[in-house]
Amino acid sequence: DAEITQSPRHKITETGRQVTLACHQTWNHNNMFWYRQDLGHGLRLIHYSYGVQDTNKGEVSDGYSVSRSNTEDLPLTLESAASSQTSVYFCASSESISGSSTDTQYFGPGTRLTVL
Amino acid sequence: AQSVTQPDIHITVSEGASLELRCNYSYGATPYLFWYVQSPGQGLQLLLKYFSGDTLVQGIKGFEAEFKRSQSSFNLRKPSVHWSDAAEYFCAVGAVVGYSTLTFGKGTMLLVSP
């Protein structure tokens, strides 16, 4: 079955370290998204991509970067981890060429990141 | 910019009772609206979505939602709640054609009492 996976599921790191969270989907979806979920804030969009070589900043992109070298993967990198980036990170994907919001976003299981 | 408000942080409902979760949105045109559910430790699952047409939308697991333009609302309802419905529920609004991003509300945690 097609799916979207995230790894690792849990990660503890230290302030200042570079961290990369993986997201892999097998639906061949064009669109991929990264969100962070924090208590009292719901989900907030970090970065998104409409296709290979395309990346866009979301609402809370500072301190994060993404790259899209193929359809299946959108890794999220924290260049220098900060305690404020302790959160649960969700990856999602949707199928669309036109970039319409009518497309359902399918979410991965999440990665819990702790920055000490 | 679009925004979503879910006024209730927590709601407790008795098993078998009816449920209504509130969602208000702010958007300049007709929005695309979604309800997602998140069980503990899980990702989000789509319950239902509204794009156009009939303002009463049916979803999975016996949920429905009604779009009311005059009230800028998209409330989620279920006639009889089951203990397995205990979860966090998120309302989201999507921009019209040209974008694929969603703006989420802060969520409502549903607790189901016996």
PDB file of N, CA and C in Angstrom, chain A residues 9 31 33 35 37 40-43 45 48 50 90 94 96 98-110, chain B residues 32 34 36 38 41-46 49 51 88 90 94-107:
ATOM      1  N   ARG A   9      11.276   8.480  14.444  1.00  0.00           N
ATOM      2  CA  ARG A   9      10.031   8.816  15.120  1.00  0.00           C
ATOM      3  C   ARG A   9      10.295   9.658  16.358  1.00  0.00           C
ATOM      4  N   ASN A  31       2.832  17.396  -4.311  1.00  0.00           N
ATOM      5  CA  ASN A  31       2.964  18.369  -3.225  1.00  0.00           C
ATOM      6  C   ASN A  31       3.370  17.703  -1.923  1.00  0.00           C
ATOM      7  N   PHE A  33       4.601  18.770   2.308  1.00  0.00           N
ATOM      8  CA  PHE A  33       4.510  19.834   3.304  1.00  0.00           C
ATOM      9  C   PHE A  33       5.179  19.386   4.599  1.00  0.00           C
ATOM     10  N   TYR A  35       4.936  20.498   8.713  1.00  0.00           N
ATOM     11  CA  TYR A  35       4.276  21.270   9.763  1.00  0.00           C
ATOM     12  C   TYR A  35       4.952  20.958  11.101  1.00  0.00           C
ATOM     13  N   GLN A  37       3.810  20.938  15.271  1.00  0.00           N
ATOM     14  CA  GLN A  37       2.651  20.975  16.146  1.00  0.00           C
ATOM     15  C   GLN A  37       3.089  21.265  17.563  1.00  0.00           C
ATOM     16  N   GLY A  40      -1.248  24.499  22.043  1.00  0.00           N
ATOM     17  CA  GLY A  40      -1.792  25.846  21.983  1.00  0.00           C
ATOM     18  C   GLY A  40      -1.639  26.547  20.651  1.00  0.00           C
ATOM     19  N   HIS A  41      -0.945  25.892  19.716  1.00  0.00           N
ATOM     20  CA  HIS A  41      -0.735  26.525  18.409  1.00  0.00           C
ATOM     21  C   HIS A  41      -1.296  25.704  17.256  1.00  0.00           C
ATOM     22  N   GLY A  42      -1.710  24.487  17.508  1.00  0.00           N
ATOM     23  CA  GLY A  42      -2.162  23.658  16.405  1.00  0.00           C
ATOM     24  C   GLY A  42      -0.996  23.321  15.488  1.00  0.00           C
ATOM     25  N   LEU A  43      -1.275  23.182  14.215  1.00  0.00           N
ATOM     26  CA  LEU A  43      -0.232  22.891  13.223  1.00  0.00           C
ATOM     27  C   LEU A  43       0.108  24.166  12.468  1.00  0.00           C
ATOM     28  N   LEU A  45       2.604  25.701   9.299  1.00  0.00           N
ATOM     29  CA  LEU A  45       3.326  25.298   8.102  1.00  0.00           C
ATOM     30  C   LEU A  45       4.748  25.846   8.125  1.00  0.00           C
ATOM     31  N   TYR A  48       6.984  24.032   2.112  1.00  0.00           N
ATOM     32  CA  TYR A  48       6.237  23.157   1.235  1.00  0.00           C
ATOM     33  C   TYR A  48       6.857  23.157  -0.155  1.00  0.00           C
ATOM     34  N   TYR A  50       5.931  22.055  -4.400  1.00  0.00           N
ATOM     35  CA  TYR A  50       4.962  21.644  -5.409  1.00  0.00           C
ATOM     36  C   TYR A  50       5.554  20.629  -6.394  1.00  0.00           C
ATOM     37  N   PHE A  90       5.278  17.059  11.512  1.00  0.00           N
ATOM     38  CA  PHE A  90       4.487  16.233  10.624  1.00  0.00           C
ATOM     39  C   PHE A  90       4.787  16.581   9.171  1.00  0.00           C
ATOM     40  N   SER A  94       0.127  15.719  -0.948  1.00  0.00           N
ATOM     41  CA  SER A  94      -1.144  15.751  -1.673  1.00  0.00           C
ATOM     42  C   SER A  94      -0.872  15.681  -3.162  1.00  0.00           C
ATOM     43  N   SER A  96      -1.550  16.962  -6.762  1.00  0.00           N
ATOM     44  CA  SER A  96      -2.124  18.019  -7.576  1.00  0.00           C
ATOM     45  C   SER A  96      -1.047  18.595  -8.457  1.00  0.00           C
ATOM     46  N   SER A  98      -1.971  21.460 -10.306  1.00  0.00           N
ATOM     47  CA  SER A  98      -2.319  22.874 -10.312  1.00  0.00           C
ATOM     48  C   SER A  98      -2.110  23.532  -8.963  1.00  0.00           C
ATOM     49  N   GLY A  99      -1.884  22.738  -7.925  1.00  0.00           N
ATOM     50  CA  GLY A  99      -1.672  23.326  -6.608  1.00  0.00           C
ATOM     51  C   GLY A  99      -2.957  23.742  -5.940  1.00  0.00           C
ATOM     52  N   SER A 100      -4.015  23.000  -6.173  1.00  0.00           N
ATOM     53  CA  SER A 100      -5.306  23.355  -5.604  1.00  0.00           C
ATOM     54  C   SER A 100      -5.455  22.845  -4.187  1.00  0.00           C
ATOM     55  N   SER A 101      -6.092  23.642  -3.356  1.00  0.00           N
ATOM     56  CA  SER A 101      -6.342  23.230  -1.982  1.00  0.00           C
ATOM     57  C   SER A 101      -7.482  22.237  -1.881  1.00  0.00           C
ATOM     58  N   THR A 102      -8.077  21.855  -2.996  1.00  0.00           N
ATOM     59  CA  THR A 102      -9.120  20.849  -2.922  1.00  0.00           C
ATOM     60  C   THR A 102      -8.529  19.468  -2.654  1.00  0.00           C
ATOM     61  N   ASP A 103      -7.235  19.337  -2.827  1.00  0.00           N
ATOM     62  CA  ASP A 103      -6.615  18.023  -2.684  1.00  0.00           C
ATOM     63  C   ASP A 103      -6.415  17.669  -1.224  1.00  0.00           C
ATOM     64  N   THR A 104      -6.754  16.451  -0.898  1.00  0.00           N
ATOM     65  CA  THR A 104      -6.582  15.979   0.471  1.00  0.00           C
ATOM     66  C   THR A 104      -5.108  15.850   0.793  1.00  0.00           C
ATOM     67  N   GLN A 105      -4.728  16.333   1.963  1.00  0.00           N
ATOM     68  CA  GLN A 105      -3.366  16.132   2.441  1.00  0.00           C
ATOM     69  C   GLN A 105      -3.343  14.884   3.321  1.00  0.00           C
ATOM     70  N   TYR A 106      -2.375  14.022   3.059  1.00  0.00           N
ATOM     71  CA  TYR A 106      -2.187  12.798   3.832  1.00  0.00           C
ATOM     72  C   TYR A 106      -0.966  12.980   4.719  1.00  0.00           C
ATOM     73  N   PHE A 107      -1.142  12.666   5.989  1.00  0.00           N
ATOM     74  CA  PHE A 107      -0.107  12.964   6.974  1.00  0.00           C
ATOM     75  C   PHE A 107       0.674  11.720   7.382  1.00  0.00           C
ATOM     76  N   GLY A 108       1.956  11.939   7.647  1.00  0.00           N
ATOM     77  CA  GLY A 108       2.778  10.905   8.246  1.00  0.00           C
ATOM     78  C   GLY A 108       2.524  10.815   9.737  1.00  0.00           C
ATOM     79  N   PRO A 109       3.187   9.864  10.416  1.00  0.00           N
ATOM     80  CA  PRO A 109       2.938   9.613  11.836  1.00  0.00           C
ATOM     81  C   PRO A 109       3.596  10.614  12.770  1.00  0.00           C
ATOM     82  N   GLY A 110       4.504  11.441  12.245  1.00  0.00           N
ATOM     83  CA  GLY A 110       5.132  12.461  13.070  1.00  0.00           C
ATOM     84  C   GLY A 110       6.488  12.055  13.615  1.00  0.00           C
TER      85      GLY A 110
ATOM     86  N   TYR B  32     -12.077  26.787   1.037  1.00  0.00           N
ATOM     87  CA  TYR B  32     -12.113  25.334   1.104  1.00  0.00           C
ATOM     88  C   TYR B  32     -11.915  24.968   2.572  1.00  0.00           C
ATOM     89  N   PHE B  34     -11.900  22.031   5.861  1.00  0.00           N
ATOM     90  CA  PHE B  34     -11.575  20.649   6.180  1.00  0.00           C
ATOM     91  C   PHE B  34     -11.721  20.425   7.690  1.00  0.00           C
ATOM     92  N   TYR B  36     -10.008  17.538  10.316  1.00  0.00           N
ATOM     93  CA  TYR B  36      -9.108  16.411  10.515  1.00  0.00           C
ATOM     94  C   TYR B  36      -9.231  15.934  11.970  1.00  0.00           C
ATOM     95  N   GLN B  38      -7.057  13.678  15.006  1.00  0.00           N
ATOM     96  CA  GLN B  38      -5.755  13.135  15.398  1.00  0.00           C
ATOM     97  C   GLN B  38      -5.932  12.311  16.665  1.00  0.00           C
ATOM     98  N   GLY B  41      -0.787  10.111  19.564  1.00  0.00           N
ATOM     99  CA  GLY B  41       0.420   9.536  18.990  1.00  0.00           C
ATOM    100  C   GLY B  41       0.348   9.260  17.501  1.00  0.00           C
ATOM    101  N   GLN B  42      -0.701   9.746  16.860  1.00  0.00           N
ATOM    102  CA  GLN B  42      -0.894   9.461  15.436  1.00  0.00           C
ATOM    103  C   GLN B  42      -0.816  10.734  14.596  1.00  0.00           C
ATOM    104  N   GLY B  43      -0.754  10.530  13.306  1.00  0.00           N
ATOM    105  CA  GLY B  43      -0.869  11.659  12.390  1.00  0.00           C
ATOM    106  C   GLY B  43      -2.317  12.077  12.231  1.00  0.00           C
ATOM    107  N   LEU B  44      -2.565  12.990  11.345  1.00  0.00           N
ATOM    108  CA  LEU B  44      -3.915  13.497  11.132  1.00  0.00           C
ATOM    109  C   LEU B  44      -4.614  12.727  10.024  1.00  0.00           C
ATOM    110  N   GLN B  45      -5.910  12.524  10.224  1.00  0.00           N
ATOM    111  CA  GLN B  45      -6.726  11.824   9.233  1.00  0.00           C
ATOM    112  C   GLN B  45      -7.877  12.734   8.823  1.00  0.00           C
ATOM    113  N   LEU B  46      -8.128  12.819   7.537  1.00  0.00           N
ATOM    114  CA  LEU B  46      -9.206  13.652   7.040  1.00  0.00           C
ATOM    115  C   LEU B  46     -10.558  13.037   7.371  1.00  0.00           C
ATOM    116  N   LYS B  49     -14.480  17.286   3.921  1.00  0.00           N
ATOM    117  CA  LYS B  49     -14.043  18.550   3.339  1.00  0.00           C
ATOM    118  C   LYS B  49     -15.188  19.170   2.560  1.00  0.00           C
ATOM    119  N   PHE B  51     -15.968  22.058  -0.546  1.00  0.00           N
ATOM    120  CA  PHE B  51     -15.440  22.945  -1.580  1.00  0.00           C
ATOM    121  C   PHE B  51     -16.532  23.827  -2.147  1.00  0.00           C
ATOM    122  N   GLU B  88      -8.217  14.554  19.201  1.00  0.00           N
ATOM    123  CA  GLU B  88      -8.152  15.991  18.952  1.00  0.00           C
ATOM    124  C   GLU B  88      -8.626  16.258  17.531  1.00  0.00           C
ATOM    125  N   PHE B  90      -9.175  19.026  14.380  1.00  0.00           N
ATOM    126  CA  PHE B  90      -8.653  20.258  13.797  1.00  0.00           C
ATOM    127  C   PHE B  90      -9.495  20.677  12.600  1.00  0.00           C
ATOM    128  N   GLY B  94      -8.299  26.154   3.395  1.00  0.00           N
ATOM    129  CA  GLY B  94      -7.346  26.149   2.306  1.00  0.00           C
ATOM    130  C   GLY B  94      -7.589  27.324   1.390  1.00  0.00           C
ATOM    131  N   ALA B  95      -6.513  27.826   0.804  1.00  0.00           N
ATOM    132  CA  ALA B  95      -6.653  28.917  -0.149  1.00  0.00           C
ATOM    133  C   ALA B  95      -7.260  28.374  -1.443  1.00  0.00           C
ATOM    134  N   VAL B  96      -7.856  29.252  -2.214  1.00  0.00           N
ATOM    135  CA  VAL B  96      -8.476  28.869  -3.481  1.00  0.00           C
ATOM    136  C   VAL B  96      -7.376  28.553  -4.493  1.00  0.00           C
ATOM    137  N   VAL B  97      -7.770  28.062  -5.643  1.00  0.00           N
ATOM    138  CA  VAL B  97      -6.849  27.557  -6.659  1.00  0.00           C
ATOM    139  C   VAL B  97      -5.615  28.435  -6.804  1.00  0.00           C
ATOM    140  N   GLY B  98      -4.497  27.804  -6.869  1.00  0.00           N
ATOM    141  CA  GLY B  98      -3.217  28.497  -6.965  1.00  0.00           C
ATOM    142  C   GLY B  98      -2.318  28.162  -5.800  1.00  0.00           C
ATOM    143  N   TYR B  99      -2.897  27.602  -4.742  1.00  0.00           N
ATOM    144  CA  TYR B  99      -2.119  27.232  -3.574  1.00  0.00           C
ATOM    145  C   TYR B  99      -2.588  25.864  -3.105  1.00  0.00           C
ATOM    146  N   SER B 100      -1.755  25.190  -2.326  1.00  0.00           N
ATOM    147  CA  SER B 100      -2.165  23.916  -1.738  1.00  0.00           C
ATOM    148  C   SER B 100      -2.048  23.910  -0.239  1.00  0.00           C
ATOM    149  N   THR B 101      -1.761  25.059   0.347  1.00  0.00           N
ATOM    150  CA  THR B 101      -1.467  25.058   1.773  1.00  0.00           C
ATOM    151  C   THR B 101      -2.747  25.161   2.586  1.00  0.00           C
ATOM    152  N   LEU B 102      -2.674  24.663   3.791  1.00  0.00           N
ATOM    153  CA  LEU B 102      -3.773  24.730   4.734  1.00  0.00           C
ATOM    154  C   LEU B 102      -3.371  25.555   5.949  1.00  0.00           C
ATOM    155  N   THR B 103      -4.347  26.283   6.483  1.00  0.00           N
ATOM    156  CA  THR B 103      -4.174  26.962   7.765  1.00  0.00           C
ATOM    157  C   THR B 103      -5.073  26.264   8.769  1.00  0.00           C
ATOM    158  N   PHE B 104      -4.464  25.792   9.860  1.00  0.00           N
ATOM    159  CA  PHE B 104      -5.190  25.011  10.854  1.00  0.00           C
ATOM    160  C   PHE B 104      -5.604  25.859  12.047  1.00  0.00           C
ATOM    161  N   GLY B 105      -6.725  25.463  12.650  1.00  0.00           N
ATOM    162  CA  GLY B 105      -7.077  25.982  13.962  1.00  0.00           C
ATOM    163  C   GLY B 105      -6.199  25.312  15.013  1.00  0.00           C
ATOM    164  N   LYS B 106      -6.357  25.740  16.259  1.00  0.00           N
ATOM    165  CA  LYS B 106      -5.512  25.221  17.330  1.00  0.00           C
ATOM    166  C   LYS B 106      -6.001  23.892  17.869  1.00  0.00           C
ATOM    167  N   GLY B 107      -7.149  23.455  17.429  1.00  0.00           N
ATOM    168  CA  GLY B 107      -7.634  22.144  17.816  1.00  0.00           C
ATOM    169  C   GLY B 107      -8.590  22.156  18.992  1.00  0.00           C
TER     170      GLY B 107
END
